[in-house]
Amino acid sequence: MATICAAVLYQSRVDAMDRAAEASRNVALLAERDIERTFELYALSLQAAVEGMSDPEVLAASPQLRNMALFDRAATATHLGSMLVLDAEGSILIDAASSVPRKANFADREYFQVHRDHPDVGLYVGRPYASRLRDGSLSIPLSRRISRADGSFAGIVLIAVQLDYFHNLFSALSLGPHGSIALIRRDGTMIMRQPYDEKVIGSDIHNASTFKQFLLAAEGSFSGTSTIDGVQRRYYFKNLSNLPLIIMVAEAHSDIYAAWRHRALTISVVLGILVVAFIALSIALGTQMKRRRLAESELAMLARTDGLTGLNNRRTLDEILDQEWRRARRNGSMLSLLFMDIDRFKSYNDTYGHQAGDEALVAVAKCIANNIRRPGDSAARYGGEEFVVVLPDTTQDGAINIAESIRMKVSDLSIKNRGSEYGHITISVGVVTWTPEWETDIAAFIYAADQALYSAKTTGRNRVAVSTAHFASYALDKQAST
């Protein structure tokens, strides 16, 4: 029994470390997505400003209109310190905060010199610095070069992101009493670290043994001791794919094993007092784990399916559509969508009651599910009495055949409906088939199917209508309208 106890405790210790590593990865993923989304928006604002600086009409406009054209609404972002255009000498040429630029020169700043001396840098994420315009507030610069027609240096466009953004983001992530999260440049410059210490910001840690591990792979996990505070932690790190940054999340070993140590002591005492009690505890633990697995399995199923019809729910549909849209665009294959709606369903509910309405929904959902047999095809309840079927690698003719089959099967149910012109429950179906070739919103695809459904409704119901909009023509029309 002592041997079994030791084996259980050892496995529990391993599991605690595995859970900590997974938790650290999830925290890092949350922070990474927030940072990449924010930086992407700022990068687009910088690019727009660079392009605007080459437009004579923009430069000839009044200062207020020019600032609106160059900076749009980016300058009003919560954690944006400054958004400036600097000339070739480093002086402020245009200031997003004022129609009259503030007086300052930044030719000595690293980010300015990098763009001046290296034309091909692109988007540059600089080191933290104390702002001269905002009483020493700590920020990091995002900048792009402005070049003249002959390629010579004409200045830069700069966005100063306040480090409070990272501080607030990291403070909201729970890592235990001794955990740590940091954002580091790939040259070893510390941009932000939690627990926060202003002395650490901007420090160079490229010689630290932990940082050297960060450069060995795109992402990974390992145990090590921090050179900053000497705490032993389990590190998870990831090099951001589109930015010269590394996100690091580390949970202290003392926090990871705190619950395990308490459990080990309790089990040891119980084992020493009474072996029978240990056996009973093992049985109880096994039962509890089995219940938990069953509960988690049920919750996972409920989270992905519609409780009434058993089809995929709206959230699962969005995931499937996004996946199949990307695959179709990548492979150049066709993707078809069926948008279905039960005809005169409100009248049916009003006449026969909501209980009968639910039973009709279940019957229609069963017809839909029984008529899509390929593993890749998916059906979902879109909302109310609306259903959607996703058909990867399906031509328009094939989609029409499936739509007609479902329509006839529903009609054959012969569910009486006095409010329908056909005397029983029927459905209308909109069909769309596209081969994606350019980047666009999936909402356009759904909209085309919805328009086809509307056509089926307005031309008599209980029929299948095919969308006449093509992908290319829709994209061109949408571009022209914007």
CSV table of C-alpha atoms in Angstrom, one decimal, residues 14-482:
chain,number,residue,atom,x,y,z
A,14,VAL,CA,3.3,15.1,-12.6
A,15,ASP,CA,-0.4,16.0,-13.3
A,16,ALA,CA,-0.1,19.2,-11.3
A,17,MET,CA,2.9,20.2,-13.4
A,18,ASP,CA,1.1,19.3,-16.7
A,19,ARG,CA,-2.0,21.3,-15.6
A,20,ALA,CA,0.2,24.3,-14.8
A,21,ALA,CA,1.9,24.1,-18.2
A,22,GLU,CA,-1.5,24.0,-19.9
A,23,ALA,CA,-2.8,26.8,-17.8
A,24,SER,CA,0.2,28.9,-18.6
A,25,ARG,CA,-0.2,28.2,-22.3
A,26,ASN,CA,-3.8,29.3,-22.2
A,27,VAL,CA,-2.9,32.5,-20.4
A,28,ALA,CA,-0.2,33.2,-23.0
A,29,LEU,CA,-2.6,32.6,-25.8
A,30,LEU,CA,-5.1,35.1,-24.4
A,31,ALA,CA,-2.4,37.7,-24.0
A,32,GLU,CA,-1.0,37.0,-27.4
A,33,ARG,CA,-4.3,37.4,-29.2
A,34,ASP,CA,-5.0,40.7,-27.4
A,35,ILE,CA,-1.5,42.1,-28.2
A,36,GLU,CA,-1.5,41.0,-31.8
A,37,ARG,CA,-5.0,42.4,-32.4
A,38,THR,CA,-4.0,45.7,-30.9
A,39,PHE,CA,-0.7,45.9,-32.7
A,40,GLU,CA,-2.4,45.0,-36.0
A,41,LEU,CA,-4.8,47.9,-35.7
A,42,TYR,CA,-2.0,50.3,-34.9
A,43,ALA,CA,0.1,48.9,-37.8
A,44,LEU,CA,-2.8,49.6,-40.2
A,45,SER,CA,-3.1,53.1,-38.8
A,46,LEU,CA,0.6,53.7,-39.4
A,47,GLN,CA,0.4,52.3,-43.0
A,48,ALA,CA,-2.6,54.5,-43.7
A,49,ALA,CA,-0.7,57.6,-42.4
A,50,VAL,CA,2.4,56.7,-44.5
A,51,GLU,CA,0.2,56.4,-47.6
A,52,GLY,CA,-1.6,59.6,-46.8
A,53,MET,CA,1.7,61.5,-46.6
A,54,SER,CA,2.2,60.8,-50.3
A,55,ASP,CA,-1.2,62.1,-51.2
A,56,PRO,CA,-1.0,65.9,-52.3
A,57,GLU,CA,-4.7,66.4,-51.6
A,58,VAL,CA,-4.4,65.2,-48.0
A,59,LEU,CA,-1.4,67.4,-47.4
A,60,ALA,CA,-3.1,70.4,-48.9
A,61,ALA,CA,-6.2,70.0,-46.7
A,62,SER,CA,-6.7,72.1,-43.5
A,63,PRO,CA,-4.9,70.8,-40.4
A,64,GLN,CA,-8.1,69.4,-38.9
A,65,LEU,CA,-9.1,67.5,-42.1
A,66,ARG,CA,-5.6,66.4,-42.7
A,67,ASN,CA,-5.3,64.9,-39.3
A,68,MET,CA,-8.7,63.1,-39.7
A,69,ALA,CA,-7.5,61.7,-43.0
A,70,LEU,CA,-4.1,60.6,-41.7
A,71,PHE,CA,-5.0,59.3,-38.3
A,72,ASP,CA,-8.7,58.5,-38.5
A,73,ARG,CA,-9.8,57.5,-35.0
A,74,ALA,CA,-6.6,55.7,-34.0
A,75,ALA,CA,-5.4,58.7,-32.0
A,76,THR,CA,-8.4,58.3,-29.6
A,77,ALA,CA,-7.4,54.8,-28.5
A,78,THR,CA,-7.3,54.4,-24.7
A,79,HIS,CA,-3.6,53.5,-24.3
A,80,LEU,CA,-2.3,55.5,-27.2
A,81,GLY,CA,0.2,58.1,-25.9
A,82,SER,CA,1.1,60.0,-29.1
A,83,MET,CA,0.7,59.7,-32.9
A,84,LEU,CA,3.2,61.8,-34.7
A,85,VAL,CA,4.7,62.4,-38.1
A,86,LEU,CA,8.4,63.4,-37.8
A,87,ASP,CA,10.3,65.1,-40.6
A,88,ALA,CA,13.7,64.0,-41.9
A,89,GLU,CA,15.4,66.0,-39.1
A,90,GLY,CA,13.3,64.4,-36.3
A,91,SER,CA,11.1,67.3,-35.6
A,92,ILE,CA,7.3,67.0,-35.2
A,93,LEU,CA,5.7,67.8,-38.6
A,94,ILE,CA,2.1,66.6,-37.8
A,95,ASP,CA,0.6,65.9,-34.4
A,96,ALA,CA,-2.6,63.8,-34.1
A,97,ALA,CA,-3.3,65.5,-30.7
A,98,SER,CA,-3.4,69.0,-32.1
A,99,SER,CA,-3.7,71.0,-35.3
A,100,VAL,CA,-0.7,72.9,-34.2
A,101,PRO,CA,2.2,70.5,-33.7
A,102,ARG,CA,4.0,70.5,-30.4
A,103,LYS,CA,7.7,71.5,-30.5
A,104,ALA,CA,10.1,68.6,-30.0
A,105,ASN,CA,12.8,66.8,-31.8
A,106,PHE,CA,13.4,63.0,-31.6
A,107,ALA,CA,16.4,62.6,-33.9
A,108,ASP,CA,18.3,61.0,-31.0
A,109,ARG,CA,15.7,58.3,-30.5
A,110,GLU,CA,16.6,54.7,-31.5
A,111,TYR,CA,13.4,54.2,-33.6
A,112,PHE,CA,14.2,57.3,-35.7
A,113,GLN,CA,17.8,56.4,-36.4
A,114,VAL,CA,16.8,52.8,-37.3
A,115,HIS,CA,14.4,54.0,-40.1
A,116,ARG,CA,16.8,56.7,-41.2
A,117,ASP,CA,19.7,54.3,-41.6
A,118,HIS,CA,17.8,51.2,-42.8
A,119,PRO,CA,15.2,51.8,-45.5
A,120,ASP,CA,13.7,48.2,-45.4
A,121,VAL,CA,12.9,47.9,-41.7
A,122,GLY,CA,9.1,48.1,-42.2
A,123,LEU,CA,7.1,48.1,-39.0
A,124,TYR,CA,9.5,48.7,-36.1
A,125,VAL,CA,8.7,47.9,-32.5
A,126,GLY,CA,11.2,49.8,-30.4
A,127,ARG,CA,12.5,49.7,-26.8
A,128,PRO,CA,10.6,51.2,-23.9
A,129,TYR,CA,11.4,54.9,-23.3
A,130,ALA,CA,10.2,57.8,-21.1
A,131,SER,CA,8.1,60.2,-23.1
A,132,ARG,CA,9.2,63.8,-23.4
A,133,LEU,CA,5.7,64.9,-24.3
A,134,ARG,CA,3.9,63.2,-21.4
A,135,ASP,CA,6.0,63.8,-18.3
A,136,GLY,CA,8.1,60.7,-18.6
A,137,SER,CA,5.3,58.2,-19.1
A,138,LEU,CA,6.7,54.9,-20.2
A,139,SER,CA,5.9,53.8,-23.7
A,140,ILE,CA,7.1,51.7,-26.6
A,141,PRO,CA,7.2,53.0,-30.1
A,142,LEU,CA,5.6,51.5,-33.3
A,143,SER,CA,6.9,53.3,-36.3
A,144,ARG,CA,7.2,53.2,-40.1
A,145,ARG,CA,9.5,55.0,-42.5
A,146,ILE,CA,8.3,57.7,-44.9
A,147,SER,CA,10.2,57.8,-48.2
A,148,ARG,CA,10.3,60.3,-51.0
A,149,ALA,CA,9.7,59.3,-54.6
A,150,ASP,CA,13.4,58.8,-55.1
A,151,GLY,CA,13.5,56.5,-52.0
A,152,SER,CA,15.3,59.0,-49.8
A,153,PHE,CA,14.4,59.4,-46.2
A,154,ALA,CA,11.6,61.8,-45.5
A,155,GLY,CA,10.8,61.0,-41.9
A,156,ILE,CA,8.7,58.6,-39.9
A,157,VAL,CA,5.2,58.0,-38.6
A,158,LEU,CA,5.1,57.1,-34.9
A,159,ILE,CA,2.6,55.6,-32.5
A,160,ALA,CA,3.6,55.6,-28.8
A,161,VAL,CA,1.8,52.8,-27.0
A,162,GLN,CA,1.7,53.4,-23.2
A,163,LEU,CA,3.1,50.5,-21.2
A,164,ASP,CA,0.0,50.8,-19.0
A,165,TYR,CA,-1.7,48.8,-21.7
A,166,PHE,CA,0.5,45.8,-21.0
A,167,HIS,CA,0.4,46.4,-17.3
A,168,ASN,CA,-3.4,46.4,-17.1
A,169,LEU,CA,-3.5,43.4,-19.4
A,170,PHE,CA,-1.1,41.3,-17.4
A,171,SER,CA,-2.6,42.4,-14.1
A,172,ALA,CA,-5.9,40.9,-15.1
A,173,LEU,CA,-4.3,37.4,-15.6
A,174,SER,CA,-4.1,35.2,-12.6
A,175,LEU,CA,-0.9,33.2,-12.2
A,176,GLY,CA,-0.8,32.5,-8.4
A,177,PRO,CA,1.0,34.4,-5.7
A,178,HIS,CA,4.5,34.0,-7.2
A,179,GLY,CA,3.7,33.7,-10.9
A,180,SER,CA,5.1,35.9,-13.6
A,181,ILE,CA,4.2,37.0,-17.1
A,182,ALA,CA,6.4,39.1,-19.3
A,183,LEU,CA,6.7,40.6,-22.8
A,184,ILE,CA,10.2,40.7,-24.2
A,185,ARG,CA,11.8,41.9,-27.4
A,186,ARG,CA,13.8,39.2,-29.2
A,187,ASP,CA,17.0,41.2,-28.5
A,188,GLY,CA,16.4,40.6,-24.8
A,189,THR,CA,14.8,44.0,-23.9
A,190,MET,CA,12.2,43.7,-21.2
A,191,ILE,CA,9.1,45.5,-22.2
A,192,MET,CA,6.7,44.6,-19.4
A,193,ARG,CA,6.8,42.1,-16.5
A,194,GLN,CA,4.3,41.1,-13.9
A,195,PRO,CA,4.9,41.4,-10.9
A,196,TYR,CA,5.6,45.0,-11.9
A,197,ASP,CA,8.9,46.7,-11.1
A,198,GLU,CA,9.7,49.8,-13.0
A,199,LYS,CA,13.4,49.1,-12.6
A,200,VAL,CA,13.1,46.0,-14.7
A,201,ILE,CA,11.3,47.7,-17.6
A,202,GLY,CA,13.8,48.3,-20.4
A,203,SER,CA,16.5,46.1,-18.9
A,204,ASP,CA,18.6,43.7,-21.0
A,205,ILE,CA,18.2,40.0,-20.1
A,206,HIS,CA,19.7,38.5,-23.3
A,207,ASN,CA,22.4,36.8,-21.1
A,208,ALA,CA,19.9,35.1,-18.8
A,209,SER,CA,19.8,31.4,-19.1
A,210,THR,CA,16.0,31.4,-19.3
A,211,PHE,CA,16.0,34.0,-22.2
A,212,LYS,CA,18.4,31.8,-24.2
A,213,GLN,CA,15.8,29.0,-24.0
A,214,PHE,CA,13.3,31.4,-25.6
A,215,LEU,CA,15.3,31.6,-28.7
A,216,LEU,CA,15.7,27.9,-29.3
A,217,ALA,CA,12.2,27.3,-30.6
A,218,ALA,CA,9.1,29.1,-31.7
A,219,GLU,CA,7.4,28.0,-28.5
A,220,GLY,CA,8.0,25.6,-25.7
A,221,SER,CA,8.0,24.9,-22.0
A,222,PHE,CA,10.7,24.2,-19.4
A,223,SER,CA,11.6,24.7,-15.7
A,224,GLY,CA,14.2,27.2,-14.6
A,225,THR,CA,15.1,29.8,-12.1
A,226,SER,CA,14.6,33.5,-12.7
A,227,THR,CA,17.6,35.7,-12.7
A,228,ILE,CA,15.4,38.6,-11.6
A,229,ASP,CA,14.0,37.3,-8.4
A,230,GLY,CA,15.5,33.8,-8.0
A,231,VAL,CA,12.1,32.0,-8.0
A,232,GLN,CA,12.0,28.6,-9.6
A,233,ARG,CA,9.2,28.5,-12.2
A,234,ARG,CA,7.7,26.4,-14.9
A,235,TYR,CA,8.0,28.6,-18.1
A,236,TYR,CA,5.9,28.6,-21.2
A,237,PHE,CA,7.1,30.9,-24.0
A,238,LYS,CA,6.0,31.8,-27.5
A,239,ASN,CA,7.6,33.9,-30.2
A,240,LEU,CA,4.9,36.0,-31.8
A,241,SER,CA,4.7,35.2,-35.5
A,242,ASN,CA,4.2,38.7,-36.8
A,243,LEU,CA,6.0,40.8,-34.2
A,244,PRO,CA,9.6,40.7,-32.8
A,245,LEU,CA,8.3,39.9,-29.4
A,246,ILE,CA,8.2,36.9,-27.0
A,247,ILE,CA,5.3,36.3,-24.6
A,248,MET,CA,6.4,34.4,-21.4
A,249,VAL,CA,4.1,33.0,-18.7
A,250,ALA,CA,5.6,31.3,-15.7
A,251,GLU,CA,4.0,29.7,-12.7
A,252,ALA,CA,6.1,29.2,-9.5
A,253,HIS,CA,6.8,25.6,-8.5
A,254,SER,CA,5.7,26.5,-5.0
A,255,ASP,CA,2.3,27.5,-6.3
A,256,ILE,CA,2.0,24.5,-8.6
A,257,TYR,CA,2.8,22.1,-5.8
A,258,ALA,CA,1.0,23.8,-2.9
A,259,ALA,CA,-2.2,21.8,-3.2
A,260,TRP,CA,-0.2,18.7,-4.0
A,261,ARG,CA,1.9,19.0,-0.8
A,262,HIS,CA,-1.2,19.4,1.3
A,263,ARG,CA,-2.8,16.4,-0.3
A,264,ALA,CA,0.4,14.3,0.1
A,265,LEU,CA,0.5,15.0,3.8
A,266,THR,CA,-3.1,14.2,4.3
A,267,ILE,CA,-2.9,10.9,2.4
A,268,SER,CA,0.2,9.9,4.3
A,269,VAL,CA,-1.4,10.5,7.6
A,270,VAL,CA,-4.6,8.6,6.6
A,271,LEU,CA,-2.4,5.7,5.3
A,272,GLY,CA,-0.5,5.6,8.6
A,273,ILE,CA,-3.7,5.5,10.7
A,274,LEU,CA,-5.8,3.2,8.7
A,275,VAL,CA,-5.3,1.4,5.4
A,276,VAL,CA,-9.1,0.8,5.1
A,277,ALA,CA,-9.7,4.6,5.1
A,278,PHE,CA,-7.2,4.9,2.3
A,279,ILE,CA,-9.0,2.3,0.2
A,280,ALA,CA,-12.3,4.0,0.8
A,281,LEU,CA,-10.8,7.4,-0.2
A,282,SER,CA,-9.5,5.8,-3.4
A,283,ILE,CA,-12.9,4.4,-4.3
A,284,ALA,CA,-14.5,7.8,-3.6
A,285,LEU,CA,-11.9,9.6,-5.6
A,286,GLY,CA,-12.4,7.2,-8.6
A,287,THR,CA,-16.2,7.7,-8.4
A,288,GLN,CA,-15.8,11.4,-8.3
A,289,MET,CA,-13.5,11.5,-11.3
A,290,LYS,CA,-15.9,9.3,-13.3
A,291,ARG,CA,-18.8,11.6,-12.5
A,292,ARG,CA,-16.7,14.6,-13.5
A,293,ARG,CA,-15.7,13.0,-16.8
A,294,LEU,CA,-19.4,12.2,-17.5
A,295,ALA,CA,-20.4,15.8,-16.6
A,296,GLU,CA,-17.7,17.3,-18.7
A,297,SER,CA,-18.7,15.0,-21.7
A,298,GLU,CA,-22.3,16.1,-21.3
A,299,LEU,CA,-21.4,19.8,-21.0
A,300,ALA,CA,-19.2,19.6,-24.1
A,301,MET,CA,-22.1,18.0,-26.0
A,302,LEU,CA,-24.6,20.6,-24.8
A,303,ALA,CA,-22.2,23.5,-25.7
A,304,ARG,CA,-22.1,22.3,-29.3
A,305,THR,CA,-25.6,21.2,-30.0
A,306,ASP,CA,-29.1,22.7,-30.0
A,307,GLY,CA,-31.0,21.4,-27.0
A,308,LEU,CA,-34.3,21.0,-28.8
A,309,THR,CA,-33.4,19.6,-32.2
A,310,GLY,CA,-30.1,17.9,-31.5
A,311,LEU,CA,-28.4,19.7,-34.5
A,312,ASN,CA,-25.4,21.8,-34.2
A,313,ASN,CA,-26.0,25.2,-32.5
A,314,ARG,CA,-25.2,28.6,-33.9
A,315,ARG,CA,-21.7,28.8,-32.3
A,316,THR,CA,-20.7,25.4,-33.7
A,317,LEU,CA,-22.1,26.5,-37.1
A,318,ASP,CA,-19.8,29.6,-37.0
A,319,GLU,CA,-16.8,27.4,-36.3
A,320,ILE,CA,-17.7,25.0,-39.1
A,321,LEU,CA,-18.3,27.7,-41.6
A,322,ASP,CA,-15.0,29.5,-40.8
A,323,GLN,CA,-13.1,26.2,-41.1
A,324,GLU,CA,-14.7,25.1,-44.4
A,325,TRP,CA,-14.5,28.6,-45.9
A,326,ARG,CA,-10.7,28.7,-45.2
A,327,ARG,CA,-10.3,25.2,-46.6
A,328,ALA,CA,-12.3,26.0,-49.8
A,329,ARG,CA,-10.3,29.2,-50.4
A,330,ARG,CA,-7.0,27.3,-49.8
A,331,ASN,CA,-7.9,24.4,-52.1
A,332,GLY,CA,-9.9,26.4,-54.7
A,333,SER,CA,-12.9,24.1,-54.1
A,334,MET,CA,-16.6,24.7,-54.1
A,335,LEU,CA,-18.6,25.4,-51.0
A,336,SER,CA,-22.4,25.2,-50.9
A,337,LEU,CA,-24.8,26.5,-48.3
A,338,LEU,CA,-28.5,25.7,-47.8
A,339,PHE,CA,-30.5,28.3,-45.8
A,340,MET,CA,-33.9,26.9,-44.8
A,341,ASP,CA,-37.0,28.4,-43.1
A,342,ILE,CA,-40.3,26.7,-42.1
A,343,ASP,CA,-43.1,28.4,-44.0
A,344,ARG,CA,-45.9,30.1,-42.0
A,345,PHE,CA,-44.4,28.8,-38.7
A,346,LYS,CA,-45.7,31.8,-36.7
A,347,SER,CA,-49.2,31.0,-37.8
A,348,TYR,CA,-48.6,27.3,-36.9
A,349,ASN,CA,-47.5,28.3,-33.4
A,350,ASP,CA,-50.5,30.6,-32.9
A,351,THR,CA,-52.9,27.9,-34.1
A,352,TYR,CA,-51.5,24.7,-32.5
A,353,GLY,CA,-49.4,26.1,-29.6
A,354,HIS,CA,-45.7,26.2,-28.9
A,355,GLN,CA,-45.6,22.5,-27.7
A,356,ALA,CA,-46.7,21.5,-31.2
A,357,GLY,CA,-44.3,24.0,-32.7
A,358,ASP,CA,-41.4,22.4,-30.9
A,359,GLU,CA,-42.5,19.0,-32.1
A,360,ALA,CA,-42.6,20.3,-35.7
A,361,LEU,CA,-39.1,21.8,-35.3
A,362,VAL,CA,-37.8,18.4,-34.1
A,363,ALA,CA,-39.4,16.6,-37.0
A,364,VAL,CA,-38.0,19.0,-39.6
A,365,ALA,CA,-34.6,18.8,-38.0
A,366,LYS,CA,-34.7,15.0,-38.3
A,367,CYS,CA,-35.5,15.2,-42.0
A,368,ILE,CA,-32.6,17.5,-42.5
A,369,ALA,CA,-30.2,15.3,-40.6
A,370,ASN,CA,-31.3,12.1,-42.4
A,371,ASN,CA,-30.6,13.7,-45.8
A,372,ILE,CA,-27.0,14.7,-45.3
A,373,ARG,CA,-24.9,11.6,-45.1
A,374,ARG,CA,-21.4,12.6,-46.0
A,375,PRO,CA,-19.0,12.9,-43.0
A,376,GLY,CA,-18.1,16.5,-44.1
A,377,ASP,CA,-21.6,17.8,-44.4
A,378,SER,CA,-23.1,19.6,-41.4
A,379,ALA,CA,-26.5,20.8,-40.3
A,380,ALA,CA,-27.3,23.4,-37.7
A,381,ARG,CA,-30.2,25.3,-36.2
A,382,TYR,CA,-29.6,28.9,-37.2
A,383,GLY,CA,-32.3,30.4,-34.9
A,384,GLY,CA,-36.1,30.1,-34.4
A,385,GLU,CA,-37.4,28.1,-37.4
A,386,GLU,CA,-34.3,28.6,-39.6
A,387,PHE,CA,-31.8,25.9,-40.4
A,388,VAL,CA,-28.5,25.9,-42.3
A,389,VAL,CA,-26.7,23.0,-44.1
A,390,VAL,CA,-23.0,23.4,-45.0
A,391,LEU,CA,-21.9,21.3,-48.0
A,392,PRO,CA,-18.1,21.3,-48.6
A,393,ASP,CA,-16.9,20.2,-52.1
A,394,THR,CA,-20.5,20.3,-53.5
A,395,THR,CA,-21.5,21.7,-56.8
A,396,GLN,CA,-24.6,23.8,-57.3
A,397,ASP,CA,-26.5,20.9,-58.9
A,398,GLY,CA,-25.6,18.6,-56.0
A,399,ALA,CA,-26.7,21.2,-53.5
A,400,ILE,CA,-30.0,21.7,-55.3
A,401,ASN,CA,-30.6,17.9,-55.3
A,402,ILE,CA,-30.0,17.8,-51.5
A,403,ALA,CA,-32.2,20.8,-51.0
A,404,GLU,CA,-35.0,19.3,-53.0
A,405,SER,CA,-34.7,16.0,-51.2
A,406,ILE,CA,-35.1,17.8,-47.8
A,407,ARG,CA,-37.9,19.9,-49.0
A,408,MET,CA,-39.9,16.9,-50.3
A,409,LYS,CA,-39.2,14.9,-47.2
A,410,VAL,CA,-40.5,17.7,-45.0
A,411,SER,CA,-43.6,18.0,-47.2
A,412,ASP,CA,-44.1,14.3,-47.0
A,413,LEU,CA,-44.4,14.5,-43.2
A,414,SER,CA,-47.9,15.9,-43.8
A,415,ILE,CA,-47.9,17.9,-40.6
A,416,LYS,CA,-51.2,19.7,-40.7
A,417,ASN,CA,-51.0,23.6,-40.9
A,418,ARG,CA,-54.2,25.4,-41.5
A,419,GLY,CA,-52.3,28.7,-41.9
A,420,SER,CA,-50.3,27.4,-44.9
A,421,GLU,CA,-51.5,27.7,-48.5
A,422,TYR,CA,-50.4,24.0,-48.9
A,423,GLY,CA,-52.4,22.8,-45.9
A,424,HIS,CA,-49.3,21.3,-44.1
A,425,ILE,CA,-45.8,22.1,-42.9
A,426,THR,CA,-43.4,23.1,-45.8
A,427,ILE,CA,-40.0,24.7,-46.0
A,428,SER,CA,-38.4,27.2,-48.4
A,429,VAL,CA,-34.7,26.8,-49.2
A,430,GLY,CA,-32.1,29.2,-50.5
A,431,VAL,CA,-29.0,27.7,-52.2
A,432,VAL,CA,-25.7,29.4,-52.8
A,433,THR,CA,-22.5,27.9,-54.2
A,434,TRP,CA,-19.2,29.8,-54.3
A,435,THR,CA,-15.6,29.1,-55.0
A,436,PRO,CA,-13.7,31.6,-52.8
A,437,GLU,CA,-10.8,33.4,-54.6
A,438,TRP,CA,-10.3,36.6,-52.5
A,439,GLU,CA,-10.5,37.5,-48.9
A,440,THR,CA,-14.0,38.4,-47.8
A,441,ASP,CA,-16.4,38.2,-44.9
A,442,ILE,CA,-18.3,34.9,-44.5
A,443,ALA,CA,-21.3,37.0,-43.8
A,444,ALA,CA,-21.4,37.7,-47.5
A,445,PHE,CA,-21.8,34.0,-48.2
A,446,ILE,CA,-24.6,33.7,-45.7
A,447,TYR,CA,-26.2,36.9,-47.0
A,448,ALA,CA,-26.3,35.4,-50.5
A,449,ALA,CA,-28.0,32.3,-49.2
A,450,ASP,CA,-30.5,34.4,-47.2
A,451,GLN,CA,-31.3,36.4,-50.3
A,452,ALA,CA,-32.0,33.2,-52.2
A,453,LEU,CA,-34.3,32.1,-49.3
A,454,TYR,CA,-36.1,35.4,-49.5
A,455,SER,CA,-36.6,34.8,-53.2
A,456,ALA,CA,-38.1,31.4,-52.5
A,457,LYS,CA,-40.4,32.9,-49.9
A,458,THR,CA,-41.6,35.7,-52.2
A,459,THR,CA,-42.3,33.4,-55.2
A,460,GLY,CA,-44.7,31.1,-53.4
A,461,ARG,CA,-42.9,29.2,-50.6
A,462,ASN,CA,-42.3,25.4,-50.5
A,463,ARG,CA,-39.6,25.7,-53.1
A,464,VAL,CA,-35.9,25.9,-53.6
A,465,ALA,CA,-34.3,29.1,-55.0
A,466,VAL,CA,-30.7,29.4,-56.1
A,467,SER,CA,-28.6,32.5,-55.5
A,468,THR,CA,-27.6,34.3,-58.7
A,469,ALA,CA,-24.8,36.2,-57.0
A,470,HIS,CA,-21.3,35.0,-57.8
A,471,PHE,CA,-18.4,35.4,-55.5
A,472,ALA,CA,-16.4,37.6,-57.9
A,473,SER,CA,-19.3,39.9,-58.8
A,474,TYR,CA,-20.3,40.2,-55.1
A,475,ALA,CA,-16.8,41.2,-54.1
A,476,LEU,CA,-16.6,43.8,-57.0
A,477,ASP,CA,-20.1,45.2,-56.1
A,478,LYS,CA,-19.2,45.4,-52.5
A,479,GLN,CA,-15.9,47.2,-53.3
A,480,ALA,CA,-17.6,49.6,-55.6
A,481,SER,CA,-20.3,50.4,-53.0
A,482,THR,CA,-17.6,51.2,-50.4
